[in-house]
Amino acid sequence: MIKRNITLAVTGLNNTDNPGPGVPFIRGVKESEEFEVRVIGLVYENLEPGIYMEGLCDRIFQIPYPSAGSDELIERIEYIHQQEKIDVLIPNFDAELFSFMKNEERLLKLGIHTFLPTLNQYKEREKNRLPEFGKKYGIRVPSSLNLGSLGQITEMEEKFDYPVMVKGQFYDAYLSGNNEQVKTAFLKISGKWGFPVIAQEFISGTEVNVVALGDGKGNTVAAVPMRKQYITDKGKAWGGITLADEKMMELTRSLIRQTKWKGGMELELIKTKASEYYLIEINPRIPAWVYLAVGAGQNIPEALVKLALGMEVTPMQQYKIGKMFVRYSYDMIVDLEKFAAISMNKEI
Amino acid sequence: MKILKEVKISDNGFVFNSKTGDSFSLNPIGLELIKMISEEKEMEEIRQEFLSKYDVDDLTFEKDFYEFCTLLKHHQITVQNNSLEFN
């Protein structure tokens, strides 16, 4: 079979203890039997490990943080496009998605394809709107309260018993067992991610996740459920296993069908002792553990690229149950030249 | 008592529940017991086999058997209508 040559730009090369999905995404696409891929790594920091991994990216470009403004980010992408002619762009951070969604048309006019959720889909699943989301789509969600000031902690205490989960809009979550811990978490999170800070009822149970892909028409193109087996102190999966859980699959299909979800997503669920599922978060992008899905038989990165290019994708129904991933850390020895090049020239 | 169809039992005593992702190790006696339960043998039949094969009295067998069954239920290895019902 003749492979189609494409140039793919990917963010999220930060394979740290809080890893982005860029590296596993690239790994998945490189295993495609349909694409011969040239990879452009887009990085925010000059120490993102993906920059230094041999054989991963063909070029690296530093891009400005979304907080610098959408225009600055998109202008930088346009500059990179002039050099590399990007076919598909896959953003992998929650915080950058908004800028790329807003500029989807502008990018497409240049020939850069994306496959992102709509602004409405993105907004209605935001953490501070989760109770409304649960009500609308008939899914159990924990009660929550949006905190704009420390003064609201009393209101929160009237609503929930301790412990509570205190969460940031995009990232970070702290389990807080008393008033003081809530205050500390509130200040930490609001300083980093802004307002509101979300206080969520704590649901006791096992955390399970689903990585899924929706075609934007209500069809589930791929879905693989997983249970975290080893969790870091940041709550990240360092090991996981695929599950045979039809309830989770049905919940995922129902959600994608109702929302007509477009693009990758990760459902974070708590399964209680009574086998009830509570949706605690929807991440509007694929997660860092996506390579488990590839290993279990569903190449979600490849399917996402195909959807972005407007190609037909047959929904994937099967996956191997009991497949595991075990993450590891690895010290690369790197020459100063590469670090100097990305630091000074903003590209390699 | 019925073992869930999602539960896989290896000959070396490794038990994997693909519905929950839990895994367990059983000693040879535990493995023998769970295999008999998965073959849907009645307790009386299991008792007879154990009493004739091992040096164990009736009371000890019964105590250990029920303890083992409670463990299986607790770890959601058996079919349960109500997962909170442990007895």
CSV table of C-alpha atoms in Angstrom, one decimal:
chain,number,residue,atom,x,y,z
A,1,MET,CA,0.0,0.0,0.0
A,2,ILE,CA,1.3,3.4,-0.9
A,3,LYS,CA,1.4,5.7,2.1
A,4,ARG,CA,0.1,9.3,1.9
A,5,ASN,CA,2.7,11.9,2.9
A,6,ILE,CA,1.5,14.3,5.4
A,7,THR,CA,3.0,17.0,7.6
A,8,LEU,CA,1.6,16.9,11.1
A,9,ALA,CA,2.1,19.6,13.8
A,10,VAL,CA,1.5,18.5,17.4
A,11,THR,CA,1.7,20.3,20.8
A,12,GLY,CA,2.1,18.6,24.2
A,13,LEU,CA,5.6,17.2,24.0
A,14,ASN,CA,6.1,17.7,27.7
A,15,ASN,CA,6.6,14.1,28.8
A,16,THR,CA,7.2,15.0,32.4
A,17,ASP,CA,5.5,13.7,35.5
A,18,ASN,CA,2.5,15.6,34.3
A,19,PRO,CA,2.7,14.4,30.7
A,20,GLY,CA,1.0,15.9,27.6
A,21,PRO,CA,-0.4,13.6,24.9
A,22,GLY,CA,2.0,14.8,22.1
A,23,VAL,CA,4.6,12.0,22.3
A,24,PRO,CA,2.1,9.1,22.4
A,25,PHE,CA,0.0,10.8,19.7
A,26,ILE,CA,3.0,11.0,17.4
A,27,ARG,CA,3.9,7.4,18.2
A,28,GLY,CA,0.4,6.3,17.2
A,29,VAL,CA,0.4,8.2,13.9
A,30,LYS,CA,3.9,6.9,13.1
A,31,GLU,CA,2.5,3.4,13.3
A,32,SER,CA,-0.1,4.1,10.7
A,33,GLU,CA,0.0,2.0,7.6
A,34,GLU,CA,-1.7,4.8,5.6
A,35,PHE,CA,0.5,7.8,6.4
A,36,GLU,CA,4.1,8.6,6.0
A,37,VAL,CA,4.3,11.4,8.5
A,38,ARG,CA,6.6,14.4,8.8
A,39,VAL,CA,6.3,15.7,12.4
A,40,ILE,CA,6.5,19.3,13.5
A,41,GLY,CA,6.7,19.6,17.3
A,42,LEU,CA,5.3,22.7,18.7
A,43,VAL,CA,6.6,23.5,22.2
A,44,TYR,CA,6.1,26.2,24.8
A,45,GLU,CA,9.2,25.4,26.9
A,46,ASN,CA,12.7,24.7,25.8
A,47,LEU,CA,13.0,21.6,28.1
A,48,GLU,CA,10.0,19.7,26.9
A,49,PRO,CA,11.4,16.1,26.6
A,50,GLY,CA,9.8,15.5,23.2
A,51,ILE,CA,12.3,18.1,21.7
A,52,TYR,CA,15.2,15.8,22.5
A,53,MET,CA,13.8,12.4,21.8
A,54,GLU,CA,15.6,10.9,18.8
A,55,GLY,CA,13.4,10.1,15.8
A,56,LEU,CA,10.3,11.7,17.1
A,57,CYS,CA,10.1,15.1,15.4
A,58,ASP,CA,11.6,16.3,12.2
A,59,ARG,CA,11.4,20.0,13.2
A,60,ILE,CA,10.7,21.8,16.4
A,61,PHE,CA,9.2,25.3,16.8
A,62,GLN,CA,8.6,27.2,20.0
A,63,ILE,CA,5.2,28.9,20.1
A,64,PRO,CA,3.9,31.6,22.4
A,65,TYR,CA,1.6,30.7,25.4
A,66,PRO,CA,-2.1,31.3,24.6
A,67,SER,CA,-2.1,33.9,27.4
A,68,ALA,CA,0.0,36.1,25.1
A,69,GLY,CA,-3.1,36.3,22.9
A,70,SER,CA,-4.7,34.2,20.2
A,71,ASP,CA,-3.3,36.4,17.3
A,72,GLU,CA,0.3,36.1,18.4
A,73,LEU,CA,-0.1,32.3,18.6
A,74,ILE,CA,-1.8,32.0,15.2
A,75,GLU,CA,0.7,34.3,13.5
A,76,ARG,CA,3.4,32.1,14.8
A,77,ILE,CA,1.6,29.1,13.3
A,78,GLU,CA,1.3,30.9,10.0
A,79,TYR,CA,5.1,31.6,10.0
A,80,ILE,CA,5.7,27.9,10.7
A,81,HIS,CA,3.3,26.9,7.9
A,82,GLN,CA,5.2,29.1,5.4
A,83,GLN,CA,8.2,26.9,6.1
A,84,GLU,CA,6.7,23.5,6.6
A,85,LYS,CA,3.3,23.5,4.9
A,86,ILE,CA,1.3,21.9,7.7
A,87,ASP,CA,-1.5,19.5,6.7
A,88,VAL,CA,-2.9,18.7,10.1
A,89,LEU,CA,-2.6,20.5,13.4
A,90,ILE,CA,-3.4,18.6,16.7
A,91,PRO,CA,-3.4,20.8,19.8
A,92,ASN,CA,-3.2,18.8,23.0
A,93,PHE,CA,-3.7,21.3,25.8
A,94,ASP,CA,-7.0,22.4,27.3
A,95,ALA,CA,-5.7,26.0,27.7
A,96,GLU,CA,-4.7,26.4,24.0
A,97,LEU,CA,-7.8,24.7,22.5
A,98,PHE,CA,-9.9,27.9,22.7
A,99,SER,CA,-7.5,29.8,20.5
A,100,PHE,CA,-7.3,27.1,17.9
A,101,MET,CA,-11.1,26.5,17.9
A,102,LYS,CA,-11.7,30.3,17.4
A,103,ASN,CA,-9.3,30.3,14.4
A,104,GLU,CA,-10.3,27.0,12.8
A,105,GLU,CA,-11.5,28.7,9.6
A,106,ARG,CA,-8.5,30.9,9.4
A,107,LEU,CA,-6.2,27.9,9.6
A,108,LEU,CA,-8.3,25.9,7.1
A,109,LYS,CA,-8.0,28.7,4.6
A,110,LEU,CA,-4.3,28.2,4.8
A,111,GLY,CA,-4.7,24.4,4.3
A,112,ILE,CA,-4.2,23.5,7.9
A,113,HIS,CA,-6.8,20.9,9.0
A,114,THR,CA,-7.9,20.4,12.6
A,115,PHE,CA,-10.6,18.3,14.1
A,116,LEU,CA,-11.7,20.1,17.3
A,117,PRO,CA,-14.9,20.3,19.4
A,118,THR,CA,-17.2,23.2,18.6
A,119,LEU,CA,-17.0,26.2,20.9
A,120,ASN,CA,-20.4,25.2,22.3
A,121,GLN,CA,-19.3,21.6,23.0
A,122,TYR,CA,-16.1,23.0,24.6
A,123,LYS,CA,-17.9,25.4,26.9
A,124,GLU,CA,-20.8,23.3,28.1
A,125,ARG,CA,-18.5,20.6,29.5
A,126,GLU,CA,-16.4,23.1,31.5
A,127,LYS,CA,-15.9,22.1,35.1
A,128,ASN,CA,-17.9,25.0,36.4
A,129,ARG,CA,-20.9,24.0,34.3
A,130,LEU,CA,-20.8,20.3,35.0
A,131,PRO,CA,-24.0,20.2,37.1
A,132,GLU,CA,-26.0,21.7,34.1
A,133,PHE,CA,-24.2,19.3,31.7
A,134,GLY,CA,-25.1,16.3,33.8
A,135,LYS,CA,-28.8,17.4,34.0
A,136,LYS,CA,-29.0,18.1,30.3
A,137,TYR,CA,-27.5,14.7,29.2
A,138,GLY,CA,-28.9,12.5,32.0
A,139,ILE,CA,-25.5,11.7,33.6
A,140,ARG,CA,-24.7,11.5,37.3
A,141,VAL,CA,-22.2,14.3,38.3
A,142,PRO,CA,-21.0,15.4,41.7
A,143,SER,CA,-22.6,18.5,43.1
A,144,SER,CA,-20.3,21.5,42.9
A,145,LEU,CA,-20.0,25.2,43.8
A,146,ASN,CA,-18.0,27.8,41.9
A,147,LEU,CA,-15.9,29.8,44.3
A,148,GLY,CA,-15.1,33.4,43.4
A,149,SER,CA,-13.8,34.4,46.9
A,150,LEU,CA,-12.7,32.8,50.2
A,151,GLY,CA,-15.9,34.1,51.7
A,152,GLN,CA,-17.8,31.5,49.9
A,153,ILE,CA,-16.2,28.7,51.8
A,154,THR,CA,-18.9,29.0,54.5
A,155,GLU,CA,-21.6,28.5,51.7
A,156,MET,CA,-19.6,25.5,50.5
A,157,GLU,CA,-19.5,24.0,54.0
A,158,GLU,CA,-23.3,24.3,54.3
A,159,LYS,CA,-23.6,22.4,51.0
A,160,PHE,CA,-21.0,19.6,51.3
A,161,ASP,CA,-19.3,17.5,54.0
A,162,TYR,CA,-15.6,17.3,54.0
A,163,PRO,CA,-13.5,16.1,52.2
A,164,VAL,CA,-14.2,18.1,49.1
A,165,MET,CA,-12.3,18.3,45.8
A,166,VAL,CA,-11.0,21.8,45.0
A,167,LYS,CA,-10.3,22.2,41.3
A,168,GLY,CA,-8.9,24.7,38.8
A,169,GLN,CA,-10.7,25.6,35.6
A,170,PHE,CA,-8.1,23.8,33.4
A,171,TYR,CA,-5.8,21.8,35.7
A,172,ASP,CA,-5.1,21.0,39.3
A,173,ALA,CA,-7.2,19.3,41.9
A,174,TYR,CA,-6.7,19.0,45.6
A,175,LEU,CA,-8.5,16.8,48.0
A,176,SER,CA,-9.2,19.1,51.0
A,177,GLY,CA,-10.3,17.8,54.4
A,178,ASN,CA,-10.9,21.0,56.2
A,179,ASN,CA,-11.4,24.8,56.0
A,180,GLU,CA,-7.7,25.6,56.0
A,181,GLN,CA,-6.9,23.1,53.3
A,182,VAL,CA,-9.7,24.5,51.1
A,183,LYS,CA,-8.2,28.0,51.6
A,184,THR,CA,-4.7,26.9,50.6
A,185,ALA,CA,-6.0,25.0,47.6
A,186,PHE,CA,-8.2,28.0,46.6
A,187,LEU,CA,-5.2,30.4,46.7
A,188,LYS,CA,-2.9,28.1,44.9
A,189,ILE,CA,-5.3,27.4,42.1
A,190,SER,CA,-6.7,30.9,41.6
A,191,GLY,CA,-3.2,32.2,41.5
A,192,LYS,CA,-2.3,29.8,38.7
A,193,TRP,CA,-5.5,29.3,36.7
A,194,GLY,CA,-7.8,32.2,37.7
A,195,PHE,CA,-11.4,32.1,38.6
A,196,PRO,CA,-13.7,30.4,39.3
A,197,VAL,CA,-12.2,27.8,41.5
A,198,ILE,CA,-14.5,24.8,41.7
A,199,ALA,CA,-15.4,23.0,44.9
A,200,GLN,CA,-16.8,19.6,44.1
A,201,GLU,CA,-18.5,17.0,46.3
A,202,PHE,CA,-16.1,14.1,46.9
A,203,ILE,CA,-17.3,10.8,45.5
A,204,SER,CA,-15.8,7.8,47.0
A,205,GLY,CA,-14.9,4.9,44.6
A,206,THR,CA,-12.5,3.8,41.8
A,207,GLU,CA,-11.4,6.2,39.2
A,208,VAL,CA,-11.9,4.9,35.7
A,209,ASN,CA,-11.4,6.7,32.4
A,210,VAL,CA,-12.4,6.4,28.7
A,211,VAL,CA,-10.5,7.7,25.8
A,212,ALA,CA,-12.9,8.3,22.9
A,213,LEU,CA,-13.3,9.9,19.5
A,214,GLY,CA,-16.5,11.4,18.1
A,215,ASP,CA,-17.0,12.1,14.4
A,216,GLY,CA,-19.1,15.3,15.0
A,217,LYS,CA,-22.3,13.5,13.7
A,218,GLY,CA,-23.1,11.6,16.9
A,219,ASN,CA,-21.0,8.5,16.0
A,220,THR,CA,-18.4,7.0,18.3
A,221,VAL,CA,-15.4,6.3,16.1
A,222,ALA,CA,-13.3,4.8,18.9
A,223,ALA,CA,-13.6,4.2,22.7
A,224,VAL,CA,-11.4,2.4,25.1
A,225,PRO,CA,-12.1,2.2,28.9
A,226,MET,CA,-9.2,2.0,31.4
A,227,ARG,CA,-8.6,1.9,35.1
A,228,LYS,CA,-5.6,3.6,36.5
A,229,GLN,CA,-3.5,1.1,38.4
A,230,TYR,CA,-0.7,3.3,39.6
A,231,ILE,CA,-1.4,7.0,40.3
A,232,THR,CA,1.3,9.7,40.9
A,233,ASP,CA,0.9,12.3,43.6
A,234,LYS,CA,-0.3,14.6,40.8
A,235,GLY,CA,-3.1,12.2,40.1
A,236,LYS,CA,-1.7,11.1,36.8
A,237,ALA,CA,-1.8,7.5,35.6
A,238,TRP,CA,1.6,5.8,35.7
A,239,GLY,CA,0.1,2.5,34.9
A,240,GLY,CA,-3.3,1.4,33.6
A,241,ILE,CA,-5.3,-1.5,32.2
A,242,THR,CA,-8.1,-1.8,29.7
A,243,LEU,CA,-11.5,-2.9,31.0
A,244,ALA,CA,-14.4,-4.9,29.8
A,245,ASP,CA,-17.1,-2.5,31.0
A,246,GLU,CA,-20.2,-2.3,28.9
A,247,LYS,CA,-21.8,0.4,31.2
A,248,MET,CA,-18.8,2.7,30.6
A,249,MET,CA,-19.0,2.1,26.9
A,250,GLU,CA,-22.7,2.8,26.7
A,251,LEU,CA,-22.3,6.0,28.8
A,252,THR,CA,-19.6,7.1,26.3
A,253,ARG,CA,-21.7,6.3,23.2
A,254,SER,CA,-24.7,8.0,24.7
A,255,LEU,CA,-22.8,11.1,25.5
A,256,ILE,CA,-21.2,11.3,22.0
A,257,ARG,CA,-24.5,10.6,20.4
A,258,GLN,CA,-26.3,13.4,22.3
A,259,THR,CA,-23.6,16.0,22.1
A,260,LYS,CA,-22.5,15.1,18.6
A,261,TRP,CA,-19.0,15.4,20.0
A,262,LYS,CA,-16.3,16.3,17.5
A,263,GLY,CA,-12.8,15.2,18.2
A,264,GLY,CA,-10.9,13.4,20.9
A,265,MET,CA,-12.1,13.3,24.5
A,266,GLU,CA,-11.4,11.8,27.8
A,267,LEU,CA,-14.1,10.9,30.3
A,268,GLU,CA,-13.1,10.8,33.9
A,269,LEU,CA,-15.5,8.8,36.0
A,270,ILE,CA,-15.8,7.5,39.5
A,271,LYS,CA,-17.3,4.0,39.9
A,272,THR,CA,-18.9,3.7,43.3
A,273,LYS,CA,-19.2,0.5,45.4
A,274,ALA,CA,-22.8,0.4,44.2
A,275,SER,CA,-21.6,0.3,40.6
A,276,GLU,CA,-22.9,3.8,39.9
A,277,TYR,CA,-20.8,6.0,37.6
A,278,TYR,CA,-20.2,9.7,38.3
A,279,LEU,CA,-18.8,11.9,35.6
A,280,ILE,CA,-16.2,14.1,37.3
A,281,GLU,CA,-14.6,15.7,34.2
A,282,ILE,CA,-14.6,15.7,30.4
A,283,ASN,CA,-11.3,16.6,28.9
A,284,PRO,CA,-11.9,18.0,25.4
A,285,ARG,CA,-8.8,16.3,23.9
A,286,ILE,CA,-7.1,13.0,23.9
A,287,PRO,CA,-5.3,12.0,27.1
A,288,ALA,CA,-1.6,11.2,27.6
A,289,TRP,CA,-2.4,7.5,28.0
A,290,VAL,CA,-3.8,7.3,24.5
A,291,TYR,CA,-1.1,4.9,23.4
A,292,LEU,CA,-2.8,2.2,25.5
A,293,ALA,CA,-5.7,2.4,23.1
A,294,VAL,CA,-3.3,2.0,20.2
A,295,GLY,CA,-1.7,-1.0,21.9
A,296,ALA,CA,-5.2,-2.4,22.6
A,297,GLY,CA,-6.1,-2.2,18.9
A,298,GLN,CA,-7.6,1.2,18.3
A,299,ASN,CA,-5.2,3.7,16.7
A,300,ILE,CA,-7.1,6.8,17.8
A,301,PRO,CA,-4.3,9.2,16.8
A,302,GLU,CA,-4.4,7.9,13.2
A,303,ALA,CA,-8.2,8.0,13.1
A,304,LEU,CA,-8.2,11.6,14.4
A,305,VAL,CA,-5.8,12.6,11.6
A,306,LYS,CA,-8.0,10.9,9.0
A,307,LEU,CA,-11.1,12.7,10.3
A,308,ALA,CA,-9.2,16.1,10.2
A,309,LEU,CA,-8.3,15.3,6.5
A,310,GLY,CA,-12.0,14.5,5.8
A,311,MET,CA,-11.3,10.9,5.2
A,312,GLU,CA,-13.8,8.1,5.9
A,313,VAL,CA,-13.2,6.3,9.2
A,314,THR,CA,-14.9,3.0,10.1
A,315,PRO,CA,-15.9,3.0,13.7
A,316,MET,CA,-13.7,0.7,15.8
A,317,GLN,CA,-15.6,-1.7,18.0
A,318,GLN,CA,-13.1,-4.1,19.3
A,319,TYR,CA,-10.1,-3.7,21.6
A,320,LYS,CA,-8.0,-6.1,23.7
A,321,ILE,CA,-9.2,-6.4,27.3
A,322,GLY,CA,-6.5,-6.6,30.0
A,323,LYS,CA,-3.9,-4.7,28.0
A,324,MET,CA,-1.7,-2.7,30.3
A,325,PHE,CA,0.6,0.3,30.1
A,326,VAL,CA,3.4,1.0,32.5
A,327,ARG,CA,5.1,4.4,32.2
A,328,TYR,CA,8.7,5.0,33.0
A,329,SER,CA,11.2,7.8,33.3
A,330,TYR,CA,14.4,7.8,31.3
A,331,ASP,CA,17.4,10.1,31.3
A,332,MET,CA,18.5,11.3,27.9
A,333,ILE,CA,21.9,12.7,27.4
A,334,VAL,CA,21.6,15.8,25.3
A,335,ASP,CA,24.2,18.1,23.6
A,336,LEU,CA,24.1,21.7,24.6
A,337,GLU,CA,23.7,22.7,20.9
A,338,LYS,CA,20.2,21.5,20.7
A,339,PHE,CA,19.2,23.3,23.9
A,340,ALA,CA,20.9,26.5,22.7
A,341,ALA,CA,19.2,26.3,19.3
A,342,ILE,CA,15.7,26.1,20.7
A,343,SER,CA,16.5,28.7,23.3
A,344,MET,CA,18.0,31.3,20.9
A,345,ASN,CA,16.4,30.6,17.5
A,346,LYS,CA,13.0,29.3,18.8
A,347,GLU,CA,13.3,26.5,16.2
A,348,ILE,CA,15.4,23.5,15.3
B,1,MET,CA,-22.8,-18.5,43.6
B,2,LYS,CA,-21.6,-17.8,40.1
B,3,ILE,CA,-18.3,-16.4,39.0
B,4,LEU,CA,-18.6,-13.4,36.6
B,5,LYS,CA,-17.9,-14.1,33.0
B,6,GLU,CA,-15.5,-11.2,32.9
B,7,VAL,CA,-13.2,-13.0,35.5
B,8,LYS,CA,-10.3,-15.0,34.0
B,9,ILE,CA,-8.6,-17.6,36.1
B,10,SER,CA,-5.1,-18.8,35.2
B,11,ASP,CA,-3.8,-22.2,36.1
B,12,ASN,CA,-1.1,-20.6,38.2
B,13,GLY,CA,-3.6,-18.9,40.5
B,14,PHE,CA,-3.7,-15.5,38.9
B,15,VAL,CA,-7.2,-14.1,38.8
B,16,PHE,CA,-8.1,-11.1,36.7
B,17,ASN,CA,-11.4,-9.3,36.8
B,18,SER,CA,-11.6,-7.5,33.4
B,19,LYS,CA,-14.7,-5.5,34.5
B,20,THR,CA,-12.9,-3.8,37.4
B,21,GLY,CA,-9.3,-4.2,36.5
B,22,ASP,CA,-8.5,-5.9,39.8
B,23,SER,CA,-6.2,-8.9,40.0
B,24,PHE,CA,-5.5,-11.4,42.7
B,25,SER,CA,-3.2,-14.2,43.5
B,26,LEU,CA,-4.6,-17.5,44.9
B,27,ASN,CA,-2.8,-20.3,46.7
B,28,PRO,CA,-3.4,-23.8,45.3
B,29,ILE,CA,-6.3,-24.4,47.7
B,30,GLY,CA,-7.9,-21.1,46.7
B,31,LEU,CA,-7.4,-22.0,43.1
B,32,GLU,CA,-9.0,-25.4,43.5
B,33,LEU,CA,-12.0,-23.8,45.3
B,34,ILE,CA,-12.6,-21.0,42.8
B,35,LYS,CA,-12.4,-23.5,39.9
B,36,MET,CA,-15.0,-25.7,41.6
B,37,ILE,CA,-17.2,-22.7,42.2
B,38,SER,CA,-16.8,-21.5,38.6
B,39,GLU,CA,-17.9,-25.0,37.5
B,40,GLU,CA,-21.0,-24.2,39.5
B,41,LYS,CA,-20.6,-27.1,41.9
B,42,GLU,CA,-22.8,-27.0,44.9
B,43,MET,CA,-21.2,-26.5,48.4
B,44,GLU,CA,-22.1,-30.0,49.4
B,45,GLU,CA,-20.2,-31.5,46.5
B,46,ILE,CA,-17.2,-29.3,47.2
B,47,ARG,CA,-17.3,-30.2,50.9
B,48,GLN,CA,-17.3,-34.0,50.0
B,49,GLU,CA,-14.3,-33.6,47.7
B,50,PHE,CA,-12.4,-31.5,50.2
B,51,LEU,CA,-13.1,-33.8,53.2
B,52,SER,CA,-12.0,-36.9,51.3
B,53,LYS,CA,-8.9,-35.2,49.8
B,54,TYR,CA,-7.5,-33.2,52.7
B,55,ASP,CA,-7.1,-33.6,56.4
B,56,VAL,CA,-9.7,-31.1,57.4
B,57,ASP,CA,-12.8,-31.3,59.6
B,58,ASP,CA,-16.3,-30.4,58.6
B,59,LEU,CA,-16.5,-27.3,60.8
B,60,THR,CA,-13.1,-25.8,59.7
B,61,PHE,CA,-14.0,-26.4,56.0
B,62,GLU,CA,-17.3,-24.7,56.4
B,63,LYS,CA,-15.8,-21.7,58.2
B,64,ASP,CA,-13.0,-21.3,55.5
B,65,PHE,CA,-15.4,-21.9,52.6
B,66,TYR,CA,-17.8,-19.1,53.7
B,67,GLU,CA,-14.9,-16.8,54.4
B,68,PHE,CA,-13.6,-17.4,50.9
B,69,CYS,CA,-17.0,-16.8,49.4
B,70,THR,CA,-17.3,-13.5,51.3
B,71,LEU,CA,-14.0,-12.5,49.9
B,72,LEU,CA,-15.1,-13.3,46.4
B,73,LYS,CA,-18.3,-11.2,46.8
B,74,HIS,CA,-16.4,-8.4,48.4
B,75,HIS,CA,-14.0,-8.2,45.5
B,76,GLN,CA,-16.9,-8.4,43.0
B,77,ILE,CA,-15.8,-11.6,41.5
B,78,THR,CA,-19.2,-13.2,41.7
B,79,VAL,CA,-22.4,-12.2,40.1
B,80,GLN,CA,-24.3,-9.9,42.4
B,81,ASN,CA,-27.6,-8.2,41.9
B,82,ASN,CA,-26.8,-5.8,44.6
B,83,SER,CA,-23.1,-5.1,45.0
B,84,LEU,CA,-23.6,-3.8,48.5
B,85,GLU,CA,-25.0,-7.2,49.6
B,86,PHE,CA,-22.0,-9.0,51.0
B,87,ASN,CA,-23.6,-11.9,53.0
